[in-house]
């Protein structure tokens, strides 16, 4: 019987070939990369010893140092909060431009996409370098950097939410004679409000992590203390700062998860 | 009639209205306090934005001498190479950790230790890890590889462990019931269920690693970041713009490749 000769195969020939080619390309890339960096690499087998050595020097953490980092820690949290609220305000127009159903024309659509792309491709620390030049060193530069980095994230995800709204409600509000601001407030905003709140909290959580490193380029926060302690080889103080950062980040993450579960 | 007295209220997460306003007031108060905390007075912002206008002129147009272009290319290659190598090392190390961090496959103490490791890896920004890696093993791409590997393990084993917790234990039991050893149970009962996700996650993490490898040079861990910091410190802003454009280009290409591969092989 003909059916007996049919064999079951997981993938057809084209897919298997594709997978094979992809695997080979990846393998060649990794080997080539290792070769390329050979100049910069000396004896990777020493890594465990060096790292272990560092951990030994970090123990025990310098408890007395905690009093010195309370101020910078609060500053870090403030930078993250202000950066997030600033980004939220700025990202709403960006999201409206970047959503296919609310953008006025093709040019504004691409403008929205461009803002989102540039904001997302440039890391927070690079934005911070830039704003330290503009505002001088200090937490203000950090807050603005956090805001500019978050615009892309919020603008992109919020834009996607706006694209999925029920346009019937918007038409209804418009048909009742609402101005464009009123259409925004009563037709669009109520539909994306849960997403708006959830995304902002999620981004705030990410921003707390990001704002811990702003101090390395002079943009304020706990990174300043960490950088100083590292440069002074005060490893026990470094351990204290790291533990404090770990605590704050874990607490933030739990708070963020809890609040997002509430609004969902 | 009772029906006439029914009123509609907007759904809200707060049980009491007073609580709602208290929370809102608290949040507002926090922002005001933060504003003072970071010194965000309107005068200073206006001044900064004013100087921004003249400074943006200094950043444009992007330009680089032939030697600088060569330097961008060389360091960018180093960034990409770091990302390639550490994606592989990170994924290889993640697999055992993910199995140990999956609640349904691992004993309790082992589960707790590995979850703890994942939390630590995820909590610290790559720059923090990089600065410590540089102090531990010296400047250069090896510190970068160590950093990205460490960050990859946290991310990858967390998501992989969650996938492992979601697998269908029925097929695992079936393999075990047919007399398979523990290793065979893993290979034929567990692994086939997570392979598709595994491929998608790897490419996704590779994409993130390319981004990370472009910045950790700022603290001396190899890659294009070092060039960027030097250019900033020399006030060579047109060169800075050229470097930034090259970073954006590479990040976009990586994102595109990652999106295409994930769509085709997921």
PDB file of N, CA, C and O in Angstrom, chain B residues 151-220:
ATOM      1  N   UNK B 151      25.728  38.545  32.304  1.00  0.00           N
ATOM      2  CA  UNK B 151      24.378  39.100  32.097  1.00  0.00           C
ATOM      3  C   UNK B 151      23.507  38.130  31.288  1.00  0.00           C
ATOM      4  O   UNK B 151      22.313  37.989  31.545  1.00  0.00           O
ATOM      5  N   UNK B 152      24.124  37.466  30.307  1.00  0.00           N
ATOM      6  CA  UNK B 152      23.365  36.529  29.475  1.00  0.00           C
ATOM      7  C   UNK B 152      22.838  35.366  30.311  1.00  0.00           C
ATOM      8  O   UNK B 152      21.686  34.950  30.154  1.00  0.00           O
ATOM      9  N   UNK B 153      23.685  34.856  31.222  1.00  0.00           N
ATOM     10  CA  UNK B 153      23.275  33.716  32.032  1.00  0.00           C
ATOM     11  C   UNK B 153      22.023  34.076  32.854  1.00  0.00           C
ATOM     12  O   UNK B 153      21.068  33.302  32.920  1.00  0.00           O
ATOM     13  N   UNK B 154      22.011  35.279  33.458  1.00  0.00           N
ATOM     14  CA  UNK B 154      20.858  35.680  34.262  1.00  0.00           C
ATOM     15  C   UNK B 154      19.578  35.721  33.444  1.00  0.00           C
ATOM     16  O   UNK B 154      18.541  35.165  33.831  1.00  0.00           O
ATOM     17  N   UNK B 155      19.651  36.369  32.301  1.00  0.00           N
ATOM     18  CA  UNK B 155      18.478  36.546  31.442  1.00  0.00           C
ATOM     19  C   UNK B 155      18.016  35.212  30.873  1.00  0.00           C
ATOM     20  O   UNK B 155      16.859  34.818  30.973  1.00  0.00           O
ATOM     21  N   UNK B 156      18.987  34.501  30.281  1.00  0.00           N
ATOM     22  CA  UNK B 156      18.652  33.302  29.535  1.00  0.00           C
ATOM     23  C   UNK B 156      18.143  32.199  30.443  1.00  0.00           C
ATOM     24  O   UNK B 156      17.130  31.554  30.149  1.00  0.00           O
ATOM     25  N   UNK B 157      18.826  31.993  31.585  1.00  0.00           N
ATOM     26  CA  UNK B 157      18.377  30.881  32.417  1.00  0.00           C
ATOM     27  C   UNK B 157      17.056  31.203  33.098  1.00  0.00           C
ATOM     28  O   UNK B 157      16.275  30.303  33.373  1.00  0.00           O
ATOM     29  N   UNK B 158      16.761  32.490  33.344  1.00  0.00           N
ATOM     30  CA  UNK B 158      15.450  32.820  33.915  1.00  0.00           C
ATOM     31  C   UNK B 158      14.333  32.426  32.955  1.00  0.00           C
ATOM     32  O   UNK B 158      13.393  31.708  33.309  1.00  0.00           O
ATOM     33  N   UNK B 159      14.466  32.882  31.691  1.00  0.00           N
ATOM     34  CA  UNK B 159      13.395  32.605  30.731  1.00  0.00           C
ATOM     35  C   UNK B 159      13.315  31.123  30.392  1.00  0.00           C
ATOM     36  O   UNK B 159      12.237  30.557  30.255  1.00  0.00           O
ATOM     37  N   UNK B 160      14.494  30.478  30.283  1.00  0.00           N
ATOM     38  CA  UNK B 160      14.504  29.055  29.976  1.00  0.00           C
ATOM     39  C   UNK B 160      13.893  28.266  31.127  1.00  0.00           C
ATOM     40  O   UNK B 160      13.117  27.320  30.905  1.00  0.00           O
ATOM     41  N   UNK B 161      14.206  28.665  32.361  1.00  0.00           N
ATOM     42  CA  UNK B 161      13.652  27.966  33.526  1.00  0.00           C
ATOM     43  C   UNK B 161      12.133  28.094  33.532  1.00  0.00           C
ATOM     44  O   UNK B 161      11.418  27.134  33.848  1.00  0.00           O
ATOM     45  N   UNK B 162      11.625  29.288  33.165  1.00  0.00           N
ATOM     46  CA  UNK B 162      10.168  29.455  33.131  1.00  0.00           C
ATOM     47  C   UNK B 162       9.536  28.556  32.072  1.00  0.00           C
ATOM     48  O   UNK B 162       8.458  27.996  32.277  1.00  0.00           O
ATOM     49  N   UNK B 163      10.235  28.405  30.929  1.00  0.00           N
ATOM     50  CA  UNK B 163       9.727  27.494  29.898  1.00  0.00           C
ATOM     51  C   UNK B 163       9.740  26.058  30.393  1.00  0.00           C
ATOM     52  O   UNK B 163       8.832  25.285  30.109  1.00  0.00           O
ATOM     53  N   UNK B 164      10.806  25.726  31.125  1.00  0.00           N
ATOM     54  CA  UNK B 164      10.911  24.360  31.641  1.00  0.00           C
ATOM     55  C   UNK B 164       9.796  24.072  32.634  1.00  0.00           C
ATOM     56  O   UNK B 164       9.290  22.963  32.720  1.00  0.00           O
ATOM     57  N   UNK B 165       9.411  25.127  33.408  1.00  0.00           N
ATOM     58  CA  UNK B 165       8.339  24.917  34.377  1.00  0.00           C
ATOM     59  C   UNK B 165       6.989  24.740  33.692  1.00  0.00           C
ATOM     60  O   UNK B 165       6.063  24.172  34.259  1.00  0.00           O
ATOM     61  N   UNK B 166       6.885  25.253  32.459  1.00  0.00           N
ATOM     62  CA  UNK B 166       5.618  25.172  31.732  1.00  0.00           C
ATOM     63  C   UNK B 166       5.488  23.921  30.868  1.00  0.00           C
ATOM     64  O   UNK B 166       4.489  23.760  30.179  1.00  0.00           O
ATOM     65  N   UNK B 167       6.510  23.055  30.855  1.00  0.00           N
ATOM     66  CA  UNK B 167       6.427  21.922  29.923  1.00  0.00           C
ATOM     67  C   UNK B 167       5.354  20.935  30.362  1.00  0.00           C
ATOM     68  O   UNK B 167       4.907  20.952  31.504  1.00  0.00           O
ATOM     69  N   UNK B 168       4.982  20.090  29.420  1.00  0.00           N
ATOM     70  CA  UNK B 168       3.956  19.077  29.673  1.00  0.00           C
ATOM     71  C   UNK B 168       4.626  17.893  30.371  1.00  0.00           C
ATOM     72  O   UNK B 168       5.379  17.154  29.762  1.00  0.00           O
ATOM     73  N   UNK B 169       4.362  17.749  31.671  1.00  0.00           N
ATOM     74  CA  UNK B 169       5.006  16.680  32.424  1.00  0.00           C
ATOM     75  C   UNK B 169       4.504  15.307  31.968  1.00  0.00           C
ATOM     76  O   UNK B 169       5.153  14.292  32.210  1.00  0.00           O
ATOM     77  N   UNK B 170       3.349  15.267  31.299  1.00  0.00           N
ATOM     78  CA  UNK B 170       2.816  14.007  30.796  1.00  0.00           C
ATOM     79  C   UNK B 170       3.797  13.300  29.887  1.00  0.00           C
ATOM     80  O   UNK B 170       4.078  12.111  30.047  1.00  0.00           O
ATOM     81  N   UNK B 171       4.394  14.066  28.939  1.00  0.00           N
ATOM     82  CA  UNK B 171       5.313  13.385  28.020  1.00  0.00           C
ATOM     83  C   UNK B 171       6.598  13.008  28.739  1.00  0.00           C
ATOM     84  O   UNK B 171       7.234  12.018  28.385  1.00  0.00           O
ATOM     85  N   UNK B 172       6.978  13.791  29.762  1.00  0.00           N
ATOM     86  CA  UNK B 172       8.163  13.414  30.537  1.00  0.00           C
ATOM     87  C   UNK B 172       7.896  12.096  31.261  1.00  0.00           C
ATOM     88  O   UNK B 172       8.714  11.165  31.237  1.00  0.00           O
ATOM     89  N   UNK B 173       6.707  12.001  31.890  1.00  0.00           N
ATOM     90  CA  UNK B 173       6.336  10.773  32.598  1.00  0.00           C
ATOM     91  C   UNK B 173       6.294   9.584  31.644  1.00  0.00           C
ATOM     92  O   UNK B 173       6.718   8.479  31.989  1.00  0.00           O
ATOM     93  N   UNK B 174       5.790   9.832  30.442  1.00  0.00           N
ATOM     94  CA  UNK B 174       5.692   8.751  29.463  1.00  0.00           C
ATOM     95  C   UNK B 174       7.076   8.205  29.131  1.00  0.00           C
ATOM     96  O   UNK B 174       7.289   6.994  29.091  1.00  0.00           O
ATOM     97  N   UNK B 175       8.044   9.103  28.912  1.00  0.00           N
ATOM     98  CA  UNK B 175       9.406   8.667  28.604  1.00  0.00           C
ATOM     99  C   UNK B 175       9.973   7.893  29.785  1.00  0.00           C
ATOM    100  O   UNK B 175      10.573   6.832  29.635  1.00  0.00           O
ATOM    101  N   UNK B 176       9.736   8.429  30.996  1.00  0.00           N
ATOM    102  CA  UNK B 176      10.264   7.776  32.187  1.00  0.00           C
ATOM    103  C   UNK B 176       9.632   6.385  32.349  1.00  0.00           C
ATOM    104  O   UNK B 176      10.324   5.418  32.672  1.00  0.00           O
ATOM    105  N   UNK B 177       8.315   6.296  32.088  1.00  0.00           N
ATOM    106  CA  UNK B 177       7.604   5.026  32.282  1.00  0.00           C
ATOM    107  C   UNK B 177       8.106   3.946  31.338  1.00  0.00           C
ATOM    108  O   UNK B 177       8.024   2.760  31.634  1.00  0.00           O
ATOM    109  N   UNK B 178       8.664   4.382  30.206  1.00  0.00           N
ATOM    110  CA  UNK B 178       9.160   3.373  29.267  1.00  0.00           C
ATOM    111  C   UNK B 178      10.541   2.875  29.674  1.00  0.00           C
ATOM    112  O   UNK B 178      11.196   2.167  28.933  1.00  0.00           O
ATOM    113  N   UNK B 179      11.014   3.303  30.847  1.00  0.00           N
ATOM    114  CA  UNK B 179      12.251   2.761  31.379  1.00  0.00           C
ATOM    115  C   UNK B 179      13.495   3.579  31.059  1.00  0.00           C
ATOM    116  O   UNK B 179      14.603   3.056  31.073  1.00  0.00           O
ATOM    117  N   UNK B 180      13.318   4.873  30.796  1.00  0.00           N
ATOM    118  CA  UNK B 180      14.464   5.701  30.449  1.00  0.00           C
ATOM    119  C   UNK B 180      15.239   6.112  31.699  1.00  0.00           C
ATOM    120  O   UNK B 180      14.666   6.292  32.766  1.00  0.00           O
ATOM    121  N   UNK B 181      16.548   6.258  31.539  1.00  0.00           N
ATOM    122  CA  UNK B 181      17.374   6.757  32.638  1.00  0.00           C
ATOM    123  C   UNK B 181      17.105   8.267  32.788  1.00  0.00           C
ATOM    124  O   UNK B 181      16.512   8.880  31.898  1.00  0.00           O
ATOM    125  N   UNK B 182      17.545   8.903  33.905  1.00  0.00           N
ATOM    126  CA  UNK B 182      17.316  10.351  34.062  1.00  0.00           C
ATOM    127  C   UNK B 182      17.848  11.169  32.884  1.00  0.00           C
ATOM    128  O   UNK B 182      17.194  12.115  32.421  1.00  0.00           O
ATOM    129  N   UNK B 183      19.043  10.777  32.387  1.00  0.00           N
ATOM    130  CA  UNK B 183      19.613  11.527  31.258  1.00  0.00           C
ATOM    131  C   UNK B 183      18.730  11.375  30.025  1.00  0.00           C
ATOM    132  O   UNK B 183      18.423  12.353  29.333  1.00  0.00           O
ATOM    133  N   UNK B 184      18.278  10.131  29.797  1.00  0.00           N
ATOM    134  CA  UNK B 184      17.402   9.902  28.637  1.00  0.00           C
ATOM    135  C   UNK B 184      16.080  10.634  28.793  1.00  0.00           C
ATOM    136  O   UNK B 184      15.526  11.158  27.820  1.00  0.00           O
ATOM    137  N   UNK B 185      15.569  10.700  30.026  1.00  0.00           N
ATOM    138  CA  UNK B 185      14.323  11.425  30.267  1.00  0.00           C
ATOM    139  C   UNK B 185      14.476  12.896  29.871  1.00  0.00           C
ATOM    140  O   UNK B 185      13.622  13.481  29.204  1.00  0.00           O
ATOM    141  N   UNK B 186      15.628  13.492  30.287  1.00  0.00           N
ATOM    142  CA  UNK B 186      15.886  14.885  29.922  1.00  0.00           C
ATOM    143  C   UNK B 186      15.960  15.033  28.406  1.00  0.00           C
ATOM    144  O   UNK B 186      15.328  15.914  27.820  1.00  0.00           O
ATOM    145  N   UNK B 187      16.733  14.128  27.769  1.00  0.00           N
ATOM    146  CA  UNK B 187      16.994  14.274  26.334  1.00  0.00           C
ATOM    147  C   UNK B 187      15.740  14.085  25.489  1.00  0.00           C
ATOM    148  O   UNK B 187      15.526  14.804  24.527  1.00  0.00           O
ATOM    149  N   UNK B 188      14.893  13.097  25.872  1.00  0.00           N
ATOM    150  CA  UNK B 188      13.760  12.788  24.999  1.00  0.00           C
ATOM    151  C   UNK B 188      12.428  13.299  25.548  1.00  0.00           C
ATOM    152  O   UNK B 188      11.460  13.413  24.810  1.00  0.00           O
ATOM    153  N   UNK B 189      12.383  13.605  26.847  1.00  0.00           N
ATOM    154  CA  UNK B 189      11.121  14.073  27.421  1.00  0.00           C
ATOM    155  C   UNK B 189      11.066  15.584  27.548  1.00  0.00           C
ATOM    156  O   UNK B 189      10.036  16.213  27.311  1.00  0.00           O
ATOM    157  N   UNK B 190      12.210  16.200  27.927  1.00  0.00           N
ATOM    158  CA  UNK B 190      12.210  17.639  28.227  1.00  0.00           C
ATOM    159  C   UNK B 190      12.730  18.455  27.049  1.00  0.00           C
ATOM    160  O   UNK B 190      12.067  19.395  26.579  1.00  0.00           O
ATOM    161  N   UNK B 191      13.915  18.094  26.553  1.00  0.00           N
ATOM    162  CA  UNK B 191      14.593  18.919  25.552  1.00  0.00           C
ATOM    163  C   UNK B 191      13.738  19.201  24.302  1.00  0.00           C
ATOM    164  O   UNK B 191      13.635  20.362  23.885  1.00  0.00           O
ATOM    165  N   UNK B 192      13.081  18.172  23.709  1.00  0.00           N
ATOM    166  CA  UNK B 192      12.306  18.466  22.494  1.00  0.00           C
ATOM    167  C   UNK B 192      11.225  19.519  22.716  1.00  0.00           C
ATOM    168  O   UNK B 192      10.857  20.243  21.797  1.00  0.00           O
ATOM    169  N   UNK B 193      10.735  19.632  23.960  1.00  0.00           N
ATOM    170  CA  UNK B 193       9.656  20.589  24.222  1.00  0.00           C
ATOM    171  C   UNK B 193      10.148  22.032  24.257  1.00  0.00           C
ATOM    172  O   UNK B 193       9.371  22.966  24.108  1.00  0.00           O
ATOM    173  N   UNK B 194      11.454  22.235  24.543  1.00  0.00           N
ATOM    174  CA  UNK B 194      11.909  23.617  24.682  1.00  0.00           C
ATOM    175  C   UNK B 194      12.796  24.086  23.535  1.00  0.00           C
ATOM    176  O   UNK B 194      13.146  25.259  23.466  1.00  0.00           O
ATOM    177  N   UNK B 195      13.148  23.175  22.613  1.00  0.00           N
ATOM    178  CA  UNK B 195      14.073  23.556  21.543  1.00  0.00           C
ATOM    179  C   UNK B 195      13.605  24.782  20.739  1.00  0.00           C
ATOM    180  O   UNK B 195      14.395  25.699  20.503  1.00  0.00           O
ATOM    181  N   UNK B 196      12.333  24.858  20.324  1.00  0.00           N
ATOM    182  CA  UNK B 196      11.956  26.014  19.510  1.00  0.00           C
ATOM    183  C   UNK B 196      12.146  27.341  20.258  1.00  0.00           C
ATOM    184  O   UNK B 196      12.704  28.294  19.720  1.00  0.00           O
ATOM    185  N   UNK B 197      11.724  27.397  21.528  1.00  0.00           N
ATOM    186  CA  UNK B 197      11.897  28.595  22.326  1.00  0.00           C
ATOM    187  C   UNK B 197      13.366  28.920  22.493  1.00  0.00           C
ATOM    188  O   UNK B 197      13.788  30.075  22.496  1.00  0.00           O
ATOM    189  N   UNK B 198      14.159  27.869  22.647  1.00  0.00           N
ATOM    190  CA  UNK B 198      15.590  28.014  22.870  1.00  0.00           C
ATOM    191  C   UNK B 198      16.238  28.793  21.730  1.00  0.00           C
ATOM    192  O   UNK B 198      16.988  29.737  21.954  1.00  0.00           O
ATOM    193  N   UNK B 199      15.886  28.411  20.507  1.00  0.00           N
ATOM    194  CA  UNK B 199      16.466  29.082  19.347  1.00  0.00           C
ATOM    195  C   UNK B 199      16.060  30.561  19.328  1.00  0.00           C
ATOM    196  O   UNK B 199      16.893  31.451  19.143  1.00  0.00           O
ATOM    197  N   UNK B 200      14.774  30.834  19.564  1.00  0.00           N
ATOM    198  CA  UNK B 200      14.300  32.215  19.544  1.00  0.00           C
ATOM    199  C   UNK B 200      14.972  33.056  20.611  1.00  0.00           C
ATOM    200  O   UNK B 200      15.428  34.174  20.349  1.00  0.00           O
ATOM    201  N   UNK B 201      15.073  32.500  21.811  1.00  0.00           N
ATOM    202  CA  UNK B 201      15.698  33.230  22.916  1.00  0.00           C
ATOM    203  C   UNK B 201      17.165  33.534  22.637  1.00  0.00           C
ATOM    204  O   UNK B 201      17.644  34.617  22.959  1.00  0.00           O
ATOM    205  N   UNK B 202      17.870  32.575  22.023  1.00  0.00           N
ATOM    206  CA  UNK B 202      19.286  32.787  21.741  1.00  0.00           C
ATOM    207  C   UNK B 202      19.484  33.991  20.834  1.00  0.00           C
ATOM    208  O   UNK B 202      20.328  34.839  21.086  1.00  0.00           O
ATOM    209  N   UNK B 203      18.691  34.055  19.775  1.00  0.00           N
ATOM    210  CA  UNK B 203      18.851  35.154  18.826  1.00  0.00           C
ATOM    211  C   UNK B 203      18.469  36.480  19.485  1.00  0.00           C
ATOM    212  O   UNK B 203      19.125  37.503  19.289  1.00  0.00           O
ATOM    213  N   UNK B 204      17.423  36.430  20.310  1.00  0.00           N
ATOM    214  CA  UNK B 204      16.983  37.642  21.008  1.00  0.00           C
ATOM    215  C   UNK B 204      18.094  38.149  21.914  1.00  0.00           C
ATOM    216  O   UNK B 204      18.422  39.339  21.953  1.00  0.00           O
ATOM    217  N   UNK B 205      18.714  37.213  22.655  1.00  0.00           N
ATOM    218  CA  UNK B 205      19.768  37.629  23.571  1.00  0.00           C
ATOM    219  C   UNK B 205      20.989  38.122  22.793  1.00  0.00           C
ATOM    220  O   UNK B 205      21.680  39.039  23.226  1.00  0.00           O
ATOM    221  N   UNK B 206      21.252  37.518  21.648  1.00  0.00           N
ATOM    222  CA  UNK B 206      22.377  37.975  20.811  1.00  0.00           C
ATOM    223  C   UNK B 206      22.175  39.435  20.441  1.00  0.00           C
ATOM    224  O   UNK B 206      23.093  40.256  20.515  1.00  0.00           O
ATOM    225  N   UNK B 207      20.955  39.779  20.089  1.00  0.00           N
ATOM    226  CA  UNK B 207      20.593  41.148  19.736  1.00  0.00           C
ATOM    227  C   UNK B 207      20.871  42.096  20.918  1.00  0.00           C
ATOM    228  O   UNK B 207      21.522  43.141  20.766  1.00  0.00           O
ATOM    229  N   UNK B 208      20.426  41.688  22.120  1.00  0.00           N
ATOM    230  CA  UNK B 208      20.681  42.517  23.307  1.00  0.00           C
ATOM    231  C   UNK B 208      22.184  42.619  23.564  1.00  0.00           C
ATOM    232  O   UNK B 208      22.694  43.687  23.919  1.00  0.00           O
ATOM    233  N   UNK B 209      22.908  41.535  23.370  1.00  0.00           N
ATOM    234  CA  UNK B 209      24.343  41.530  23.639  1.00  0.00           C
ATOM    235  C   UNK B 209      25.097  42.473  22.716  1.00  0.00           C
ATOM    236  O   UNK B 209      26.088  43.075  23.118  1.00  0.00           O
ATOM    237  N   UNK B 210      24.642  42.576  21.467  1.00  0.00           N
ATOM    238  CA  UNK B 210      25.275  43.537  20.549  1.00  0.00           C
ATOM    239  C   UNK B 210      25.129  44.947  21.123  1.00  0.00           C
ATOM    240  O   UNK B 210      26.086  45.724  21.172  1.00  0.00           O
ATOM    241  N   UNK B 211      23.916  45.270  21.614  1.00  0.00           N
ATOM    242  CA  UNK B 211      23.712  46.593  22.216  1.00  0.00           C
ATOM    243  C   UNK B 211      24.643  46.807  23.403  1.00  0.00           C
ATOM    244  O   UNK B 211      25.273  47.859  23.540  1.00  0.00           O
ATOM    245  N   UNK B 212      24.688  45.809  24.284  1.00  0.00           N
ATOM    246  CA  UNK B 212      25.503  45.942  25.491  1.00  0.00           C
ATOM    247  C   UNK B 212      26.973  46.115  25.137  1.00  0.00           C
ATOM    248  O   UNK B 212      27.669  46.938  25.731  1.00  0.00           O
ATOM    249  N   UNK B 213      27.447  45.353  24.137  1.00  0.00           N
ATOM    250  CA  UNK B 213      28.868  45.380  23.825  1.00  0.00           C
ATOM    251  C   UNK B 213      29.289  46.727  23.245  1.00  0.00           C
ATOM    252  O   UNK B 213      30.470  47.057  23.259  1.00  0.00           O
ATOM    253  N   UNK B 214      28.345  47.523  22.776  1.00  0.00           N
ATOM    254  CA  UNK B 214      28.728  48.836  22.239  1.00  0.00           C
ATOM    255  C   UNK B 214      28.943  49.860  23.347  1.00  0.00           C
ATOM    256  O   UNK B 214      29.470  50.932  23.085  1.00  0.00           O
ATOM    257  N   UNK B 215      28.506  49.580  24.575  1.00  0.00           N
ATOM    258  CA  UNK B 215      28.654  50.611  25.612  1.00  0.00           C
ATOM    259  C   UNK B 215      29.653  50.274  26.710  1.00  0.00           C
ATOM    260  O   UNK B 215      30.189  51.172  27.356  1.00  0.00           O
ATOM    261  N   UNK B 216      29.911  48.973  26.967  1.00  0.00           N
ATOM    262  CA  UNK B 216      30.729  48.666  28.131  1.00  0.00           C
ATOM    263  C   UNK B 216      32.172  49.125  27.965  1.00  0.00           C
ATOM    264  O   UNK B 216      32.902  49.182  28.947  1.00  0.00           O
ATOM    265  N   UNK B 217      32.568  49.507  26.740  1.00  0.00           N
ATOM    266  CA  UNK B 217      33.890  50.087  26.552  1.00  0.00           C
ATOM    267  C   UNK B 217      34.071  51.378  27.333  1.00  0.00           C
ATOM    268  O   UNK B 217      35.195  51.794  27.619  1.00  0.00           O
ATOM    269  N   UNK B 218      32.958  52.025  27.719  1.00  0.00           N
ATOM    270  CA  UNK B 218      33.033  53.280  28.466  1.00  0.00           C
ATOM    271  C   UNK B 218      33.781  53.088  29.783  1.00  0.00           C
ATOM    272  O   UNK B 218      34.452  53.992  30.263  1.00  0.00           O
ATOM    273  N   UNK B 219      33.700  51.885  30.365  1.00  0.00           N
ATOM    274  CA  UNK B 219      34.455  51.636  31.589  1.00  0.00           C
ATOM    275  C   UNK B 219      35.656  50.730  31.326  1.00  0.00           C
ATOM    276  O   UNK B 219      36.218  50.172  32.250  1.00  0.00           O
ATOM    277  N   UNK B 220      36.041  50.587  30.047  1.00  0.00           N
ATOM    278  CA  UNK B 220      37.296  49.905  29.736  1.00  0.00           C
ATOM    279  C   UNK B 220      37.176  48.439  29.396  1.00  0.00           C
ATOM    280  O   UNK B 220      38.183  47.735  29.379  1.00  0.00           O
TER     281      UNK B 220
END
